[in-house]
């Protein structure tokens, strides 16, 4: 039996308590304030509420504090603060995946039944599935356009009068660029919200909000967490639009776990070291591939041959990203598979932005759900491979890619 009242730090007197009570109430580390250098992981689902008025005020959003972890969690809040600073945003909202972040961001800008969304033709395949198989059946009109071409963007905005426009800074896997500042001018003039998926560029290279976008979404699974061990997503923007996304996350429930938020935050600490190195290696890979006889074409914004090289120079802080795509001279799935099967160091795997160099065949993975006709229109060819440069020694990566191509 616990007879003593709780101490102010909520440590009950367990001297006469039974083993089950001790198992529950000991080891809680509640006590005099500790100030750890690294933000701790707070896995607790619930927070003690002494005053019912306080509890009500926190739940109503009138007072800062924690009550229940789906509504807010200190470790997740630490990640939010970091993302907000990185993106130059008013606030950020953290989700359980990049796709959950994209979904919430679209709903937060009134992409709903009867509304029109203009979306870039160059999008990650699962984003296209979200638009076509979830939002369109709910009554959203989705109009695709080539948003890398500002003239086409101007025409489609005038014609369609969308509530929102959605694009990727650097597209997956074709590595085409959208001129975010130019597009933002157009969306502002047409009172449409601009949502940008900045996963490939990261806030180290492009900060869409500073260029006029309304929401910057990111799959934090990739560069931000950086180590291939956590799925997550985030959306950053003005305070009011984030408040709407937070409400959505609380009721829909696609939130991040404290442990995943902690891993992402730890990854972000070295983002400024990893990204420049990955960019330098990607440029070296692109230059090597451009000279290789088994390669027909290389897509990399850092190459003079990239049609938007000048835009990349202006928009990407003097670097060109860690992603390279290339087309094999033998444009077949078999040839692509032969290259993947001969890798000895680089890893054939479906992700990007990790410390490991990763290769992926878009036709059989990221763009699998897209129809062959749509893939062809986008330029996603059967013999295309995508490389995500890691942080290994550059010479080792180049040697491995070369030997795999030579042997294939
Ligand atoms: C550009 C881009 N956006 C969004 C996503 C989805 O992110 P997640 O897998 O974290 O849901 C991906 C995943 O590969 C992606 O490449």
Coordinates of C-alpha atoms and ligand atoms in Angstrom, one line a residue:
X1 CA 0.0 0.0 0.0
X2 CA 1.2 3.5 -0.8
X3 CA 0.4 5.6 2.3
X4 CA 2.6 8.7 1.9
X5 CA 1.4 11.5 -0.3
X6 CA 3.4 12.0 -3.5
X7 CA 6.5 14.2 -3.4
X8 CA 6.4 17.3 -5.6
X9 CA 8.4 15.3 -8.2
X10 CA 5.7 12.7 -8.2
X11 CA 7.8 9.9 -6.7
X12 CA 5.4 7.8 -4.5
X13 CA 6.8 6.2 -1.4
X14 CA 7.3 2.6 -2.4
X15 CA 8.7 1.3 0.9
X16 CA 5.6 -0.8 1.7
X17 CA 4.5 -1.3 -1.9
X18 CA 4.2 -4.8 -3.5
X19 CA 6.4 -6.0 -6.4
X20 CA 3.9 -5.1 -9.1
X21 CA 3.5 -1.6 -7.8
X22 CA 7.3 -1.2 -7.6
X23 CA 7.7 -2.5 -11.1
X24 CA 5.3 0.2 -12.4
X25 CA 6.4 3.2 -10.3
X26 CA 10.2 2.9 -9.8
X27 CA 12.8 3.9 -12.3
X28 CA 10.8 6.8 -13.6
X29 CA 13.8 9.3 -13.4
X30 CA 11.4 12.0 -12.2
X31 CA 13.3 14.2 -9.9
X32 CA 15.5 17.3 -9.7
X33 CA 15.8 18.8 -13.2
X34 CA 18.5 17.3 -15.3
X35 CA 20.0 19.2 -18.3
X36 CA 21.4 16.6 -20.8
X37 CA 23.3 18.0 -23.7
X38 CA 21.5 15.7 -26.2
X39 CA 17.7 16.0 -26.1
X40 CA 16.4 12.8 -24.6
X41 CA 13.9 10.4 -26.1
X42 CA 10.6 10.9 -24.4
X43 CA 8.6 7.8 -25.1
X44 CA 5.9 8.6 -22.6
X45 CA 2.4 8.5 -24.1
X46 CA 0.8 10.6 -21.3
X47 CA 2.0 13.6 -19.2
X48 CA 1.0 14.3 -15.6
X49 CA -1.7 16.9 -15.3
X50 CA -2.1 18.3 -11.8
X51 CA -4.6 21.0 -12.7
X52 CA -7.6 20.2 -14.9
X53 CA -7.7 23.8 -16.1
X54 CA -4.2 23.4 -17.4
X55 CA -5.0 20.1 -19.1
X56 CA -8.0 21.7 -20.8
X57 CA -5.9 24.8 -21.9
X58 CA -3.1 22.6 -23.3
X59 CA -5.6 20.4 -25.2
X60 CA -7.4 23.5 -26.5
X61 CA -4.0 24.9 -27.8
X62 CA -4.3 27.9 -25.5
X63 CA -1.2 27.0 -23.4
X64 CA 2.1 25.2 -24.2
X65 CA 2.6 21.8 -22.6
X66 CA 2.2 18.1 -23.1
X67 CA -0.8 15.9 -22.3
X68 CA -0.9 13.0 -24.8
X69 CA 1.8 12.2 -27.4
X70 CA -0.4 12.2 -30.4
X71 CA -1.1 15.8 -29.7
X72 CA 2.5 16.7 -28.9
X73 CA 5.8 15.2 -27.6
X74 CA 9.0 16.9 -26.4
X75 CA 11.3 14.8 -28.7
X76 CA 9.1 15.5 -31.7
X77 CA 9.0 19.2 -30.7
X78 CA 12.8 19.3 -30.7
X79 CA 12.8 17.9 -34.3
X80 CA 10.1 20.5 -35.3
X81 CA 12.3 23.3 -33.9
X82 CA 15.3 22.0 -35.9
X83 CA 13.3 21.7 -39.2
X84 CA 11.8 25.1 -38.7
X85 CA 15.2 26.7 -38.3
X86 CA 16.6 24.8 -41.4
X87 CA 13.7 25.7 -43.6
X88 CA 13.4 29.3 -42.5
X89 CA 9.8 28.5 -41.6
X90 CA 7.2 29.8 -39.1
X91 CA 6.7 26.2 -37.9
X92 CA 7.0 22.6 -39.0
X93 CA 4.9 19.5 -38.5
X94 CA 6.5 16.0 -38.3
X95 CA 4.9 12.9 -39.7
X96 CA 5.4 9.2 -39.7
X97 CA 6.4 9.2 -43.4
X98 CA 7.0 11.5 -46.3
X99 CA 3.7 10.4 -47.9
X100 CA 1.8 11.3 -44.7
X101 CA 3.4 14.8 -44.8
X102 CA 2.4 15.2 -48.5
X103 CA -1.1 14.2 -47.8
X104 CA -1.6 16.5 -44.8
X105 CA 0.1 19.4 -46.7
X106 CA -2.4 19.0 -49.6
X107 CA -5.4 18.9 -47.3
X108 CA -4.2 21.9 -45.4
X109 CA -4.4 24.1 -48.5
X110 CA -7.9 23.1 -49.3
X111 CA -7.2 20.4 -51.9
X112 CA -10.7 18.9 -51.4
X113 CA -13.7 17.8 -53.5
X114 CA -14.5 20.2 -56.3
X115 CA -11.1 21.9 -56.1
X116 CA -8.4 21.8 -58.8
X117 CA -4.8 20.8 -58.1
X118 CA -2.1 21.5 -60.7
X119 CA 0.7 18.9 -60.3
X120 CA 4.0 18.6 -62.0
X121 CA 4.3 15.8 -64.5
X122 CA 7.7 14.9 -62.9
X123 CA 6.8 13.4 -59.6
X124 CA 7.7 10.5 -57.4
X125 CA 5.5 7.5 -58.4
X126 CA 3.8 7.1 -55.1
X127 CA 2.9 10.8 -55.0
X128 CA 1.2 10.3 -58.4
X129 CA -0.7 7.3 -56.9
X130 CA -1.8 9.5 -53.9
X131 CA -3.2 12.1 -56.3
X132 CA -4.8 9.6 -58.7
X133 CA -6.0 6.9 -56.4
X134 CA -6.9 8.8 -53.2
X135 CA -7.5 12.4 -54.0
X136 CA -9.1 12.2 -57.5
X137 CA -11.7 9.6 -56.4
X138 CA -12.7 12.0 -53.6
X139 CA -13.5 14.6 -56.2
X140 CA -10.2 16.6 -56.5
X141 CA -9.5 17.6 -60.1
X142 CA -5.8 16.8 -60.7
X143 CA -4.3 18.5 -63.8
X144 CA -0.7 17.5 -64.7
X145 CA 1.6 20.0 -66.4
X146 CA 5.2 20.5 -67.3
X147 CA 6.1 22.9 -64.5
X148 CA 9.7 23.0 -65.5
X149 CA 8.4 25.3 -68.2
X150 CA 7.1 28.5 -66.7
X151 CA 5.2 29.5 -69.9
X152 CA 3.2 26.2 -69.7
X153 CA 2.8 26.9 -65.9
X154 CA 1.4 30.4 -66.6
X155 CA -1.1 29.0 -69.2
X156 CA -2.3 26.2 -67.0
X157 CA -2.8 28.4 -64.0
X158 CA -4.8 30.9 -66.0
X159 CA -6.9 28.2 -67.5
X160 CA -7.5 25.9 -64.5
X161 CA -7.6 28.3 -61.6
X162 CA -6.2 25.8 -59.1
X163 CA -6.3 26.1 -55.3
X164 CA -2.8 24.7 -55.2
X165 CA 0.2 23.7 -57.3
X166 CA 2.5 20.8 -56.4
X167 CA 6.0 20.1 -57.6
X168 CA 9.4 18.7 -56.6
X169 CA 12.5 21.0 -56.6
X170 CA 14.5 18.3 -58.3
X171 CA 12.5 15.5 -59.8
X172 CA 12.8 11.9 -59.1
X173 CA 14.4 10.2 -61.1
X174 CA 14.8 12.5 -64.1
X175 CA 16.5 15.3 -62.2
X176 CA 14.6 18.1 -63.8
X177 CA 14.4 21.4 -61.9
X178 CA 11.5 23.6 -61.2
X179 CA 12.3 27.3 -61.0
X180 CA 10.7 27.7 -57.5
X181 CA 11.0 31.5 -57.4
X182 CA 9.5 31.9 -60.9
X183 CA 6.7 29.5 -60.1
X184 CA 6.0 31.2 -56.8
X185 CA 5.5 34.5 -58.5
X186 CA 2.9 32.9 -60.8
X187 CA 1.1 31.1 -57.9
X188 CA 1.0 34.2 -55.8
X189 CA -0.5 36.2 -58.7
X190 CA -3.2 33.5 -59.1
X191 CA -3.8 33.1 -55.3
X192 CA -2.9 29.4 -55.4
X193 CA -0.8 27.8 -52.7
X194 CA 2.6 26.4 -53.8
X195 CA 3.7 23.1 -52.3
X196 CA 7.2 21.9 -53.0
X197 CA 8.7 18.5 -52.3
X198 CA 12.3 19.4 -51.4
X199 CA 13.5 15.8 -50.6
X200 CA 16.2 15.6 -53.3
X201 CA 17.6 19.1 -52.7
X202 CA 17.4 19.4 -48.9
X203 CA 17.4 22.7 -47.1
X204 CA 21.2 22.7 -47.5
X205 CA 20.8 23.5 -51.2
X206 CA 17.4 25.0 -51.6
X207 CA 15.0 26.5 -49.2
X208 CA 11.6 26.7 -51.0
X209 CA 9.9 28.9 -48.5
X210 CA 12.6 31.6 -48.9
X211 CA 11.9 31.4 -52.7
X212 CA 8.2 32.1 -52.1
X213 CA 6.6 28.6 -51.7
X214 CA 3.9 28.2 -49.1
X215 CA 4.8 24.7 -47.8
X216 CA 8.1 22.7 -48.1
X217 CA 7.6 19.0 -47.7
X218 CA 10.4 16.5 -47.2
X219 CA 10.7 12.8 -46.8
X220 CA 13.0 12.9 -43.8
X221 CA 13.6 9.2 -44.5
X222 CA 16.3 10.4 -47.0
X223 CA 19.0 13.0 -46.5
X224 CA 17.8 14.5 -43.2
X225 CA 17.9 11.3 -41.2
X226 CA 20.6 10.1 -43.6
X227 CA 21.5 6.7 -42.2
X228 CA 18.8 4.5 -43.7
X229 CA 17.2 3.6 -40.4
X230 CA 14.0 5.6 -40.1
X231 CA 10.9 6.4 -42.1
X232 CA 9.6 9.9 -41.6
X233 CA 8.3 13.1 -43.2
X234 CA 7.9 16.8 -42.4
X235 CA 6.1 19.8 -43.7
X236 CA 7.2 23.4 -43.0
X237 CA 5.5 26.7 -43.6
X238 CA 3.8 29.7 -42.0
X239 CA 2.5 29.2 -38.5
X240 CA -1.2 29.2 -39.4
X241 CA -0.8 26.6 -42.2
X242 CA 1.2 24.4 -39.8
X243 CA -1.5 24.7 -37.2
X244 CA -3.9 23.3 -39.7
X245 CA -1.5 20.4 -40.5
X246 CA -1.0 19.7 -36.8
X247 CA -4.8 19.5 -36.3
X248 CA -4.9 17.0 -39.2
X249 CA -2.0 14.9 -37.8
X250 CA -3.8 14.8 -34.4
X251 CA -7.1 13.5 -35.8
X252 CA -5.7 11.4 -38.7
X253 CA -2.9 10.1 -36.5
X254 CA 0.0 9.9 -39.0
X255 CA 2.5 11.2 -36.4
X256 CA 6.1 10.3 -35.9
X257 CA 7.3 8.2 -32.9
X258 CA 9.7 9.9 -30.4
X259 CA 12.4 7.4 -31.3
X260 CA 12.1 8.1 -35.0
X261 CA 12.1 11.8 -34.3
X262 CA 15.3 11.4 -32.2
X263 CA 17.1 9.4 -34.9
X264 CA 16.1 12.1 -37.5
X265 CA 17.4 14.9 -35.2
X266 CA 20.7 13.0 -34.7
X267 CA 21.0 12.6 -38.5
X268 CA 20.3 16.3 -39.1
X269 CA 23.4 17.2 -36.9
X270 CA 25.7 16.0 -39.7
X271 CA 23.6 17.1 -42.7
X272 CA 26.0 20.0 -43.3
X273 CA 28.9 17.5 -43.6
X274 CA 27.2 14.8 -45.6
X275 CA 25.5 16.8 -48.3
X276 CA 28.5 18.7 -49.6
X277 CA 30.5 15.4 -49.8
X278 CA 27.6 13.6 -51.5
X279 CA 27.3 16.5 -54.0
X280 CA 31.0 16.3 -54.8
X281 CA 30.9 12.5 -55.3
X282 CA 27.8 12.8 -57.4
X283 CA 29.5 15.3 -59.7
X284 CA 32.5 12.9 -60.0
X285 CA 30.1 10.0 -60.8
X286 CA 28.3 12.0 -63.4
X287 CA 31.5 13.0 -65.1
X288 CA 32.8 9.4 -65.2
X289 CA 29.4 8.1 -66.5
X290 CA 29.4 10.8 -69.3
X291 CA 32.6 9.3 -70.6
X292 CA 31.6 5.6 -70.3
X293 CA 30.9 3.8 -73.6
X294 CA 28.0 1.8 -72.1
X295 CA 26.2 4.9 -71.0
X296 CA 24.0 6.8 -73.5
X297 CA 22.9 9.8 -71.4
X298 CA 23.6 11.2 -67.9
X299 CA 21.1 13.4 -66.0
X300 CA 22.8 15.6 -63.4
X301 CA 22.1 19.3 -62.9
X302 CA 25.9 19.9 -62.3
X303 CA 26.8 18.9 -65.9
X304 CA 27.1 21.5 -68.6
X305 CA 25.0 19.1 -70.7
X306 CA 22.0 19.4 -68.3
X307 CA 19.4 21.7 -70.0
X308 CA 18.8 23.5 -66.8
X309 CA 22.5 23.9 -65.6
X310 CA 22.2 27.7 -65.4
X311 CA 19.1 27.5 -63.2
X312 CA 20.8 24.9 -61.0
X313 CA 23.8 27.3 -60.6
X314 CA 21.5 30.0 -59.4
X315 CA 19.1 28.0 -57.3
X316 CA 21.2 25.3 -55.6
X317 CA 23.7 27.3 -53.5
X318 CA 26.6 26.3 -55.8
X319 CA 26.1 22.6 -55.5
X320 CA 24.0 20.2 -57.6
X321 CA 22.8 17.5 -55.3
X322 CA 23.8 13.9 -54.5
X323 CA 21.6 12.2 -57.1
X324 CA 22.6 11.1 -60.6
X325 CA 20.5 9.2 -63.2
X326 CA 21.8 7.6 -66.3
X327 CA 20.5 5.7 -69.3
X328 CA 22.4 2.6 -70.5
X329 CA 23.2 2.4 -74.2
X330 CA 21.4 -0.9 -74.2
X331 CA 18.0 0.4 -73.1
X332 CA 16.6 -2.7 -71.5
X333 CA 15.6 -3.9 -68.0
X334 CA 18.0 -6.8 -68.4
X335 CA 20.9 -4.6 -69.0
X336 CA 20.0 -2.5 -65.9
X337 CA 19.7 -5.7 -63.8
X338 CA 23.1 -6.9 -65.1
X339 CA 24.7 -3.7 -63.8
X340 CA 22.9 -4.0 -60.4
X341 CA 23.9 -7.6 -60.0
X342 CA 27.6 -6.9 -60.6
X343 CA 28.0 -4.2 -57.9
X344 CA 30.4 -5.1 -55.1
X345 CA 30.3 -2.1 -52.9
X346 CA 27.4 0.2 -53.9
X347 CA 24.1 -1.3 -52.8
X348 CA 21.1 -2.0 -55.0
X349 CA 18.3 -0.7 -52.7
X350 CA 15.2 1.4 -52.8
X351 CA 16.0 4.6 -51.0
X352 CA 18.3 7.6 -51.3
X353 CA 20.2 10.1 -49.3
X354 CA 21.9 7.6 -47.1
X355 CA 25.5 7.3 -46.0
X356 CA 25.7 4.3 -48.4
X357 CA 25.9 4.7 -52.1
X358 CA 22.6 3.2 -53.4
X359 CA 21.5 2.3 -56.9
X360 CA 17.9 1.8 -58.0
X361 CA 16.1 0.8 -61.2
X362 CA 13.1 3.3 -61.3
X363 CA 11.0 1.2 -63.7
X364 CA 10.9 -1.7 -61.3
X365 CA 10.7 0.3 -58.0
X366 CA 9.9 4.0 -57.5
X367 CA 7.9 4.2 -60.7
X368 CA 6.5 0.7 -60.8
X369 CA 2.9 1.8 -60.2
X370 CA 3.1 4.3 -63.2
X371 CA 1.8 3.1 -66.6
X372 CA 4.5 2.3 -69.2
X373 CA 3.0 5.1 -71.4
X374 CA 3.3 7.7 -68.5
X375 CA 6.8 6.5 -67.8
X376 CA 7.8 6.9 -71.4
X377 CA 6.3 10.4 -71.5
X378 CA 8.4 11.3 -68.4
X379 CA 11.6 9.8 -69.9
X380 CA 11.8 7.0 -67.3
X381 CA 13.4 4.4 -69.6
X382 CA 13.8 0.6 -69.0
X383 CA 17.6 1.0 -69.1
X384 CA 17.7 3.9 -66.6
X385 CA 19.4 3.6 -63.3
X386 CA 19.5 6.1 -60.4
X387 CA 22.5 6.6 -58.1
X388 CA 22.4 8.2 -54.7
X389 CA 26.0 9.1 -53.7
X390 CA 27.0 8.0 -50.2
X391 CA 29.9 9.2 -48.1
X392 CA 32.3 6.4 -48.9
X393 CA 35.7 7.3 -50.5
X394 CA 35.0 8.7 -53.9
X395 CA 37.6 6.5 -55.7
X396 CA 36.0 3.3 -54.3
X397 CA 32.6 4.3 -55.5
X398 CA 33.8 5.2 -59.0
X399 CA 35.9 2.0 -59.3
X400 CA 32.8 -0.1 -58.3
X401 CA 30.5 1.6 -60.7
X402 CA 33.1 1.3 -63.5
X403 CA 33.7 -2.4 -63.0
X404 CA 29.9 -3.1 -62.8
X405 CA 29.4 -1.3 -66.1
X406 CA 32.4 -2.8 -67.8
X407 CA 31.3 -6.4 -66.8
X408 CA 27.6 -5.9 -67.6
Ligands
LIG1 C1 10.8 12.7 -53.7 C2 10.1 11.9 -52.7 N1 9.1 12.3 -52.1 C3 8.4 11.6 -51.1 C4 8.8 10.3 -50.9 C5 8.0 9.5 -49.9 O1 8.7 9.4 -48.7 P1 8.5 8.3 -47.6 O2 9.0 7.0 -48.2 O3 9.2 8.8 -46.4 O4 7.0 8.2 -47.3 C6 9.8 9.7 -51.6 C7 10.2 8.4 -51.3 O5 11.1 7.8 -52.0 C8 10.5 10.5 -52.5 O6 11.6 10.1 -53.2

